[in-house]
mmCIF file of C-alpha atoms in Angstrom:
data_model
loop_
_atom_site.group_PDB
_atom_site.id
_atom_site.type_symbol
_atom_site.label_atom_id
_atom_site.label_comp_id
_atom_site.label_asym_id
_atom_site.label_seq_id
_atom_site.Cartn_x
_atom_site.Cartn_y
_atom_site.Cartn_z
ATOM 1 C CA MET G 1 0.000 0.000 0.000
ATOM 2 C CA VAL G 2 1.356 3.376 -1.034
ATOM 3 C CA VAL G 3 0.498 6.376 1.079
ATOM 4 C CA ARG G 4 0.928 9.775 -0.455
ATOM 5 C CA THR G 5 1.126 12.793 1.695
ATOM 6 C CA ALA G 6 0.505 16.253 0.451
ATOM 7 C CA THR G 7 3.366 18.558 1.096
ATOM 8 C CA ARG G 8 2.540 21.999 2.304
ATOM 9 C CA PRO G 9 4.138 24.792 0.326
ATOM 10 C CA THR G 10 6.401 27.019 2.299
ATOM 11 C CA GLN G 11 5.401 30.619 2.946
ATOM 12 C CA ARG G 12 8.244 31.741 0.688
ATOM 13 C CA ASN G 13 6.917 29.681 -2.228
ATOM 14 C CA ILE G 14 3.380 30.959 -1.731
ATOM 15 C CA THR G 15 4.539 34.565 -1.667
ATOM 16 C CA LYS G 16 6.490 34.160 -4.891
ATOM 17 C CA ALA G 17 3.672 32.386 -6.716
ATOM 18 C CA GLN G 18 0.725 34.362 -5.420
ATOM 19 C CA PRO G 19 0.957 37.524 -7.582
ATOM 20 C CA LEU G 20 1.073 35.502 -10.780
ATOM 21 C CA GLN G 21 -1.802 33.295 -9.662
ATOM 22 C CA VAL G 22 -3.941 36.250 -8.581
ATOM 23 C CA ASP G 23 -3.270 38.089 -11.851
ATOM 24 C CA ASN G 24 -4.124 34.961 -13.782
ATOM 25 C CA VAL G 25 -7.366 34.440 -11.851
ATOM 26 C CA TRP G 26 -8.311 38.107 -12.253
ATOM 27 C CA GLU G 27 -7.706 37.992 -16.019
ATOM 28 C CA ARG G 28 -9.754 34.809 -16.383
ATOM 29 C CA MET G 29 -12.595 36.258 -14.316
ATOM 30 C CA LYS G 30 -12.498 39.485 -16.314
ATOM 31 C CA ARG G 31 -12.682 37.570 -19.602
ATOM 32 C CA MET G 32 -15.565 35.511 -18.244
ATOM 33 C CA TYR G 33 -17.517 38.611 -17.183
ATOM 34 C CA ILE G 34 -16.811 40.383 -20.477
ATOM 35 C CA SER G 35 -18.096 37.346 -22.350
ATOM 36 C CA GLN G 36 -21.191 37.281 -20.150
ATOM 37 C CA TYR G 37 -21.889 40.976 -20.823
ATOM 38 C CA GLN G 38 -21.361 40.432 -24.551
ATOM 39 C CA ARG G 39 -24.152 37.843 -24.448
ATOM 40 C CA SER G 40 -26.523 39.653 -22.098
ATOM 41 C CA ASP G 41 -25.864 43.382 -22.668
ATOM 42 C CA ALA G 42 -24.368 43.849 -26.141
ATOM 43 C CA ASN G 43 -26.852 46.564 -27.111
ATOM 44 C CA PRO G 44 -26.388 49.956 -25.474
ATOM 45 C CA GLN G 45 -29.320 52.282 -24.896
ATOM 46 C CA LYS G 46 -29.812 55.403 -26.983
ATOM 47 C CA ILE G 47 -29.921 58.400 -24.650
ATOM 48 C CA LEU G 48 -29.817 61.164 -27.253
ATOM 49 C CA GLU G 49 -29.580 61.085 -31.038
ATOM 50 C CA LYS G 50 -25.778 60.646 -30.998
ATOM 51 C CA LEU G 51 -25.224 59.408 -27.442
ATOM 52 C CA TYR G 52 -25.420 55.822 -26.191
ATOM 53 C CA LEU G 53 -24.926 54.332 -22.731
ATOM 54 C CA GLY G 54 -23.849 50.742 -22.193
ATOM 55 C CA SER G 55 -21.562 48.185 -20.657
ATOM 56 C CA VAL G 56 -18.377 46.452 -21.728
ATOM 57 C CA GLY G 57 -20.673 44.051 -23.595
ATOM 58 C CA ALA G 58 -21.510 46.775 -26.097
ATOM 59 C CA ALA G 59 -18.009 48.245 -26.174
ATOM 60 C CA TYR G 60 -16.463 44.862 -27.007
ATOM 61 C CA THR G 61 -19.014 43.825 -29.679
ATOM 62 C CA LEU G 62 -17.817 45.176 -33.020
ATOM 63 C CA ALA G 63 -21.019 44.324 -34.907
ATOM 64 C CA THR G 64 -23.086 46.426 -32.480
ATOM 65 C CA LEU G 65 -20.699 49.367 -32.656
ATOM 66 C CA LYS G 66 -20.733 49.294 -36.466
ATOM 67 C CA ARG G 67 -24.531 48.911 -36.659
ATOM 68 C CA LEU G 68 -25.046 51.961 -34.417
ATOM 69 C CA LYS G 69 -22.390 53.927 -36.312
ATOM 70 C CA ILE G 70 -20.392 54.544 -33.128
ATOM 71 C CA THR G 71 -17.294 56.633 -33.857
ATOM 72 C CA HIS G 72 -16.126 57.551 -30.341
ATOM 73 C CA ILE G 73 -15.941 55.461 -27.171
ATOM 74 C CA LEU G 74 -15.608 56.899 -23.670
ATOM 75 C CA THR G 75 -14.406 54.181 -21.280
ATOM 76 C CA LEU G 76 -14.762 54.806 -17.547
ATOM 77 C CA CYS G 77 -12.877 51.888 -16.072
ATOM 78 C CA ASP G 78 -9.410 51.120 -14.810
ATOM 79 C CA CYS G 79 -9.258 47.616 -16.277
ATOM 80 C CA LEU G 80 -10.599 47.831 -19.835
ATOM 81 C CA PRO G 81 -8.149 48.719 -22.582
ATOM 82 C CA PRO G 82 -9.591 49.792 -25.948
ATOM 83 C CA LYS G 83 -10.709 46.665 -27.799
ATOM 84 C CA PHE G 84 -10.645 48.115 -31.346
ATOM 85 C CA PRO G 85 -8.133 51.001 -31.255
ATOM 86 C CA GLY G 86 -7.846 51.259 -35.039
ATOM 87 C CA GLU G 87 -11.608 51.448 -35.534
ATOM 88 C CA PHE G 88 -12.762 54.114 -33.063
ATOM 89 C CA GLU G 89 -11.547 57.183 -31.231
ATOM 90 C CA TYR G 90 -11.186 56.350 -27.548
ATOM 91 C CA LYS G 91 -10.929 58.281 -24.333
ATOM 92 C CA VAL G 92 -10.144 56.120 -21.313
ATOM 93 C CA VAL G 93 -10.651 57.526 -17.827
ATOM 94 C CA ASN G 94 -9.162 55.226 -15.202
ATOM 95 C CA VAL G 95 -11.708 55.291 -12.397
ATOM 96 C CA ILE G 96 -13.102 52.604 -10.152
ATOM 97 C CA ASP G 97 -16.694 52.169 -9.023
ATOM 98 C CA ASP G 98 -16.119 53.269 -5.462
ATOM 99 C CA PRO G 99 -18.091 55.919 -3.564
ATOM 100 C CA LYS G 100 -14.786 57.558 -2.567
ATOM 101 C CA GLU G 101 -13.615 57.879 -6.192
ATOM 102 C CA ASN G 102 -13.599 61.508 -7.354
ATOM 103 C CA LEU G 103 -15.390 60.994 -10.658
ATOM 104 C CA SER G 104 -16.485 64.639 -10.795
ATOM 105 C CA ALA G 105 -12.818 65.626 -11.241
ATOM 106 C CA HIS G 106 -13.131 64.079 -14.713
ATOM 107 C CA PHE G 107 -16.497 65.591 -15.687
ATOM 108 C CA LYS G 108 -15.063 68.411 -17.777
ATOM 109 C CA GLU G 109 -12.793 66.196 -19.915
ATOM 110 C CA CYS G 110 -15.562 63.614 -20.358
ATOM 111 C CA PHE G 111 -18.189 66.182 -21.317
ATOM 112 C CA GLU G 112 -15.801 67.847 -23.774
ATOM 113 C CA PHE G 113 -15.015 64.494 -25.403
ATOM 114 C CA ILE G 114 -18.740 63.787 -25.860
ATOM 115 C CA LYS G 115 -19.554 67.311 -27.024
ATOM 116 C CA GLU G 116 -16.694 67.476 -29.541
ATOM 117 C CA ALA G 117 -17.475 64.020 -30.920
ATOM 118 C CA ILE G 118 -21.123 64.910 -31.506
ATOM 119 C CA ALA G 119 -20.234 68.340 -32.925
ATOM 120 C CA SER G 120 -17.962 66.644 -35.469
ATOM 121 C CA GLY G 121 -20.824 64.408 -36.613
ATOM 122 C CA GLY G 122 -19.800 61.412 -34.527
ATOM 123 C CA THR G 123 -21.765 59.066 -32.316
ATOM 124 C CA VAL G 124 -20.537 58.280 -28.807
ATOM 125 C CA LEU G 125 -20.780 55.212 -26.601
ATOM 126 C CA VAL G 126 -20.175 55.927 -22.912
ATOM 127 C CA HIS G 127 -19.514 52.765 -20.933
ATOM 128 C CA CYS G 128 -17.983 51.308 -17.809
ATOM 129 C CA PHE G 129 -17.909 47.621 -16.914
ATOM 130 C CA ALA G 130 -21.606 47.087 -16.151
ATOM 131 C CA GLY G 131 -23.034 50.331 -17.535
ATOM 132 C CA VAL G 132 -24.688 50.992 -14.198
ATOM 133 C CA SER G 133 -22.753 53.487 -12.056
ATOM 134 C CA ARG G 134 -19.729 55.289 -13.540
ATOM 135 C CA SER G 135 -20.989 55.676 -17.098
ATOM 136 C CA SER G 136 -24.504 56.625 -16.033
ATOM 137 C CA THR G 137 -23.094 59.272 -13.686
ATOM 138 C CA VAL G 138 -21.177 60.885 -16.548
ATOM 139 C CA VAL G 139 -24.188 60.785 -18.880
ATOM 140 C CA ILE G 140 -26.422 62.316 -16.193
ATOM 141 C CA GLY G 141 -23.857 65.072 -15.606
ATOM 142 C CA TYR G 142 -23.613 65.675 -19.346
ATOM 143 C CA LEU G 143 -27.401 66.112 -19.592
ATOM 144 C CA MET G 144 -27.360 68.464 -16.607
ATOM 145 C CA THR G 145 -24.713 70.570 -18.349
ATOM 146 C CA TYR G 146 -25.813 70.645 -21.974
ATOM 147 C CA SER G 147 -29.540 69.887 -21.790
ATOM 148 C CA LYS G 148 -29.963 72.104 -18.712
ATOM 149 C CA MET G 149 -31.778 69.350 -16.817
ATOM 150 C CA SER G 150 -31.938 69.132 -13.057
ATOM 151 C CA MET G 151 -30.181 66.151 -11.530
ATOM 152 C CA LYS G 152 -33.536 64.566 -10.744
ATOM 153 C CA ASP G 153 -34.829 65.034 -14.305
ATOM 154 C CA ALA G 154 -31.579 63.853 -15.899
ATOM 155 C CA MET G 155 -31.531 60.767 -13.679
ATOM 156 C CA ALA G 156 -35.174 59.975 -14.495
ATOM 157 C CA PHE G 157 -34.537 60.514 -18.205
ATOM 158 C CA VAL G 158 -31.525 58.184 -18.282
ATOM 159 C CA LYS G 159 -33.373 55.627 -16.123
ATOM 160 C CA SER G 160 -36.262 55.689 -18.622
ATOM 161 C CA LYS G 161 -33.791 54.587 -21.313
ATOM 162 C CA ARG G 162 -31.677 52.176 -19.230
ATOM 163 C CA PRO G 163 -33.783 51.247 -16.169
ATOM 164 C CA TRP G 164 -31.048 49.412 -14.243
ATOM 165 C CA ILE G 165 -28.674 52.375 -13.892
ATOM 166 C CA GLN G 166 -27.697 53.167 -10.319
ATOM 167 C CA PRO G 167 -24.848 55.571 -9.600
ATOM 168 C CA ASN G 168 -23.272 54.671 -6.278
ATOM 169 C CA TYR G 169 -24.037 56.975 -3.350
ATOM 170 C CA GLY G 170 -20.690 58.783 -3.624
ATOM 171 C CA PHE G 171 -21.341 59.580 -7.288
ATOM 172 C CA LEU G 172 -24.861 60.753 -6.409
ATOM 173 C CA GLN G 173 -23.360 63.150 -3.858
ATOM 174 C CA GLN G 174 -20.952 64.417 -6.514
ATOM 175 C CA LEU G 175 -23.853 64.994 -8.923
ATOM 176 C CA ARG G 176 -25.710 66.952 -6.217
ATOM 177 C CA LYS G 177 -22.657 69.156 -5.641
ATOM 178 C CA TYR G 178 -22.271 69.578 -9.386
ATOM 179 C CA GLU G 179 -25.896 70.677 -9.655
ATOM 180 C CA VAL G 180 -25.243 73.370 -7.035
ATOM 181 C CA GLN G 181 -22.172 74.519 -9.005
ATOM 182 C CA LEU G 182 -24.223 74.759 -12.201
ATOM 183 C CA LYS G 183 -26.894 76.824 -10.429
ATOM 184 C CA ASN G 184 -24.254 79.120 -8.934
ATOM 185 C CA ASN G 185 -22.672 79.616 -12.368
ATOM 186 C CA LEU G 186 -26.061 80.591 -13.786
ATOM 187 C CA ASN G 187 -26.569 83.163 -11.044
ATOM 188 C CA ASN G 188 -23.143 84.774 -11.579
#
């Protein structure tokens, strides 16, 4: 009878191997989630005539992007490199979906990217990973700025197009502060 005993890896071996294993697991999970979004959420929602809101599923599905005549892609994620860099004009803003993230610090550059793309005759897809928090926050802020909507009206309008949006509470606070700034700028 042969008895095999499992040897326990030493702490030193675990420490050396762990970063590679974690990176590998993260990359596999990311690919799995991207594939899932490509199946379940490949079609972004039309917010305005030349403005769409979606997830990585839409941003990574070339047929959808071509069908909608997307020319510009605004990516709000720290882990999604441009999928088709030769096909579209990209702006990538490395932010995470965390209530402490200062997304409003990027509003101006995001809004200008959208505005300039549309002014040049382009069509824009704004996306994050799930198309729920970061990207919806930017689209709501854009509507507040250029369509002169209140935060409440902009949120309701975007929710009527993509019902599952839900900016995290930190982003909602930033939108409230931004609304106050817009009102103050009007009064000055």
